[in-house]
Coordinates of C-alpha atoms in Angstrom, one line a residue:
X1332 CA 0.0 0.0 0.0
X1333 CA 1.2 3.5 -0.9
X1334 CA -1.1 5.9 0.8
X1335 CA -1.3 9.3 -0.7
X1336 CA -1.0 12.0 2.0
X1337 CA -2.5 15.2 0.7
X1338 CA -4.2 17.8 2.9
X1339 CA -4.6 21.5 2.7
X1340 CA -2.4 23.7 4.8
X1341 CA -4.3 25.7 7.4
X1342 CA -5.0 29.2 6.2
X1343 CA -3.1 32.0 7.8
X1344 CA -5.7 33.7 10.0
X1345 CA -4.8 37.1 11.3
X1346 CA -7.0 38.3 14.0
X1347 CA -6.7 42.1 14.1
X1348 CA -9.9 42.8 16.0
X1349 CA -10.2 42.7 19.7
X1350 CA -13.3 41.5 21.5
X1351 CA -14.5 45.1 22.2
X1352 CA -13.8 46.2 18.6
X1353 CA -15.7 43.3 17.2
X1354 CA -18.7 44.3 19.4
X1355 CA -18.4 47.9 18.3
X1356 CA -18.3 47.1 14.6
X1357 CA -21.3 44.8 15.0
X1358 CA -23.3 47.6 16.7
X1359 CA -22.3 50.0 13.9
X1360 CA -23.0 47.9 10.9
X1361 CA -25.7 45.5 11.8
X1362 CA -28.7 46.2 9.5
X1363 CA -31.4 44.9 11.9
X1364 CA -30.1 47.2 14.6
X1365 CA -30.0 50.1 12.2
X1366 CA -33.7 49.6 11.3
X1367 CA -34.6 49.4 15.0
X1368 CA -32.8 52.7 15.7
X1369 CA -34.4 54.3 12.7
X1370 CA -37.9 53.1 13.9
X1371 CA -37.2 54.7 17.3
X1372 CA -36.2 58.0 15.8
X1373 CA -39.3 57.9 13.5
X1374 CA -41.6 57.2 16.5
X1375 CA -40.1 60.2 18.4
X1376 CA -40.5 62.5 15.4
X1377 CA -44.1 61.3 14.9
X1378 CA -44.9 62.1 18.6
X1379 CA -43.4 65.6 18.1
X1380 CA -45.6 66.2 15.0
X1381 CA -48.7 65.1 16.9
X1382 CA -48.0 67.5 19.7
X1383 CA -47.6 70.3 17.2
X1384 CA -51.2 70.0 16.3
X1385 CA -52.1 71.4 19.7
X1386 CA -49.8 74.4 19.4
X1387 CA -51.6 77.7 18.6
X1388 CA -51.3 78.6 14.9
X1389 CA -50.7 82.2 14.0
X1390 CA -50.2 83.4 10.4
X1391 CA -50.5 86.7 8.6
X1392 CA -51.8 87.6 5.1
X1393 CA -51.3 90.5 2.8
X1394 CA -52.9 90.9 -0.6
X1395 CA -52.7 93.7 -3.2
X1396 CA -54.5 93.7 -6.5
X1397 CA -55.3 96.0 -9.4
X1398 CA -59.0 96.5 -10.2
X1399 CA -59.1 96.4 -14.0
X1400 CA -62.9 96.8 -13.9
X1401 CA -64.4 99.3 -11.6
X1402 CA -68.2 99.0 -11.2
X1403 CA -70.3 102.1 -11.9
X1404 CA -73.9 103.0 -10.9
X1405 CA -76.3 105.4 -12.5
X1406 CA -77.1 108.1 -10.0
X1407 CA -80.2 110.5 -10.5
X1408 CA -78.2 113.7 -10.1
X1409 CA -81.3 115.7 -11.2
X1410 CA -83.0 115.1 -7.9
X1411 CA -80.0 116.7 -6.1
X1412 CA -79.3 119.6 -8.5
X1413 CA -82.3 121.8 -9.3
X1414 CA -80.5 123.2 -12.3
X1415 CA -80.7 119.9 -14.0
X1416 CA -83.7 118.0 -15.3
X1417 CA -85.3 115.8 -12.6
X1418 CA -84.6 112.6 -14.7
X1419 CA -81.0 113.5 -15.4
X1420 CA -78.8 110.4 -14.7
X1421 CA -75.0 110.2 -14.6
X1422 CA -72.7 107.1 -14.1
X1423 CA -70.5 107.2 -11.0
X1424 CA -67.7 104.7 -10.3
X1425 CA -67.5 103.2 -6.8
X1426 CA -64.0 101.9 -6.1
X1427 CA -60.3 102.5 -6.7
X1428 CA -57.7 101.3 -9.2
X1429 CA -55.8 99.4 -6.5
X1430 CA -57.0 97.6 -3.4
X1431 CA -55.1 95.8 -0.6
X1432 CA -56.0 93.6 2.3
X1433 CA -53.9 92.8 5.4
X1434 CA -54.8 90.6 8.3
X1435 CA -53.4 88.5 11.2
X1436 CA -55.1 85.2 11.9
X1437 CA -54.7 82.9 15.0
X1438 CA -56.3 79.6 15.9
X1439 CA -55.9 77.2 18.8
X1440 CA -57.4 73.7 19.4
X1441 CA -58.9 73.6 22.9
X1442 CA -60.0 70.0 22.7
X1443 CA -59.8 67.4 19.9
X1444 CA -60.4 63.8 20.9
X1445 CA -58.8 62.5 17.7
X1446 CA -55.6 64.4 18.2
X1447 CA -55.4 63.6 21.9
X1448 CA -55.8 59.9 21.1
X1449 CA -53.2 60.1 18.4
X1450 CA -50.7 61.7 20.9
X1451 CA -51.4 59.0 23.4
X1452 CA -50.8 56.3 20.8
X1453 CA -47.5 58.0 19.7
X1454 CA -46.4 58.3 23.3
X1455 CA -46.9 54.6 23.8
X1456 CA -45.0 53.7 20.6
X1457 CA -41.8 55.6 21.7
X1458 CA -40.9 53.4 24.7
X1459 CA -41.9 50.3 22.8
X1460 CA -39.5 51.2 20.0
X1461 CA -36.8 52.0 22.5
X1462 CA -37.2 48.6 24.2
X1463 CA -37.1 46.8 20.9
X1464 CA -33.9 48.4 19.8
X1465 CA -32.3 47.8 23.2
X1466 CA -33.3 44.1 23.1
X1467 CA -31.9 43.8 19.6
X1468 CA -28.6 45.5 20.7
X1469 CA -28.3 43.2 23.7
X1470 CA -28.9 40.1 21.5
X1471 CA -26.4 41.4 19.0
X1472 CA -23.8 41.8 21.6
X1473 CA -24.3 38.3 22.9
X1474 CA -24.3 36.8 19.5
X1475 CA -21.1 38.7 18.4
X1476 CA -19.4 37.8 21.6
X1477 CA -20.2 34.1 21.2
X1478 CA -19.1 34.2 17.6
X1479 CA -15.8 35.8 18.6
X1480 CA -15.2 33.1 21.2
X1481 CA -16.1 30.4 18.7
X1482 CA -13.5 31.8 16.3
X1483 CA -10.8 31.6 19.0
X1484 CA -11.8 28.1 19.9
X1485 CA -11.9 27.0 16.3
X1486 CA -8.4 28.4 15.7
X1487 CA -7.1 26.4 18.6
X1488 CA -8.9 23.3 17.2
X1489 CA -7.2 23.8 13.8
X1490 CA -3.8 24.0 15.5
X1491 CA -4.4 20.8 17.5
X1492 CA -5.8 19.0 14.4
X1493 CA -2.7 20.2 12.4
X1494 CA -0.3 18.8 15.0
X1495 CA -2.3 15.6 15.2
X1496 CA -2.3 15.2 11.4
X1497 CA 1.5 15.8 11.1
X1498 CA 2.2 13.3 13.9
X1499 CA 0.0 10.6 12.3
X1500 CA 1.7 11.2 9.0
X1501 CA 5.1 10.7 10.7
X1502 CA 3.9 7.5 12.4
X1503 CA 2.5 6.3 9.0
X1504 CA 5.9 6.8 7.3
X1505 CA 7.6 4.9 10.2
X1506 CA 5.1 2.1 9.9
X1507 CA 5.8 1.8 6.1
X1508 CA 9.5 1.6 6.8
X1509 CA 9.0 -1.1 9.5
X1510 CA 6.6 -3.0 7.2
X1511 CA 9.0 -3.0 4.3
X1512 CA 11.8 -4.2 6.7
X1513 CA 9.5 -7.0 7.9
X1514 CA 9.3 -5.5 11.4
X1515 CA 5.6 -4.7 11.3
X1516 CA 2.5 -6.7 10.5
X1517 CA 0.0 -5.8 7.8
X1518 CA -2.7 -5.2 10.4
X1519 CA -0.5 -2.7 12.2
X1520 CA 0.2 -0.9 9.0
X1521 CA -3.5 -0.8 8.2
X1522 CA -4.2 0.7 11.6
X1523 CA -1.6 3.4 11.0
X1524 CA -3.3 4.2 7.7
X1525 CA -6.7 4.3 9.4
X1526 CA -5.3 6.6 12.1
X1527 CA -3.9 9.0 9.6
X1528 CA -7.2 9.0 7.6
X1529 CA -9.1 9.9 10.8
X1530 CA -6.6 12.6 11.6
X1531 CA -7.2 14.1 8.1
X1532 CA -10.9 13.9 8.6
X1533 CA -10.7 15.7 11.9
X1534 CA -8.4 18.3 10.4
X1535 CA -10.8 19.0 7.5
X1536 CA -13.7 19.3 10.0
X1537 CA -11.7 21.7 12.1
X1538 CA -11.0 23.9 9.0
X1539 CA -14.7 23.8 8.1
X1540 CA -15.8 24.9 11.6
X1541 CA -13.1 27.6 11.6
X1542 CA -14.3 29.0 8.3
X1543 CA -18.0 28.9 9.4
X1544 CA -17.2 30.6 12.6
X1545 CA -15.3 33.4 10.8
X1546 CA -18.1 33.9 8.3
X1547 CA -20.6 34.2 11.2
X1548 CA -18.5 36.8 13.0
X1549 CA -17.9 38.7 9.7
X1550 CA -21.7 38.7 9.0
X1551 CA -22.5 40.0 12.5
X1552 CA -19.8 42.7 12.1
X1553 CA -21.3 43.8 8.8
X1554 CA -18.4 42.5 6.7
X1555 CA -19.3 39.1 5.3
X1556 CA -16.4 39.1 2.9
X1557 CA -13.8 39.4 5.7

C-alpha cells in the first residue's frame, strides 16, 4: 500500500480585531439594529408632530390687487341739483384702481379627541420602539461575543488538528519503513493508515468549523467578505 498523504495547509488567520472592537463594529454595521434605531427616531418624530397639532397657529396675510374693472352705478343727479332736469342720470364709479387687504389670523385647538388619542398612541410607541432596539442591541452583543469566542476556539482546534495530522503522517511513514523491513505486520500498517485518515478527517472538519465561525463573525460585524 502506498497511501497518498495530501491535505490543505491551514489558512493563515490574522485576528486584528479585539473583542471590544468586534462588538463595536457589530453595533455600527448590523442592518437589523439600524432599522430598530431608525424606527425609534421615527416614533419620536411622529410624537413631536402630533404635539404640534395642539400648538396655537398664527399666520399673517397681505394681498394687493389692481382693479381692472371698476363697477359704476347710474345716480339720479337731477334730484339733487335743481339746475338739471329731474330725470337726469350720470354714471358714477365706486372703487379704486388698486386695493389691498392685510390681516393676522390665530387659531388654537382647545379639545380634539382624535388628536389627543393620536398623541397617546405615539407616546406609547416611543418606549416600545426603545425597548425593541435595546433588546436587539443586547442580543447582537451576545451573538457577536459568542461568535468571537467560537472563532478563537476553532483556531485552537485547527492548531491541534494540524499537529495531530502531522504526527499521524510521521507515524505512518515509520510504519511503512518497518513494514518494508519486515518488522511490522500488515494489520498494524493498516491501523496506522486508518489513524492518519481519521486525523485528516478531523483536520478538515476543524477547517470547516473555523471557516464557518469566521463567516458568522464577519456577518455580524457587517463584513461578510472578511
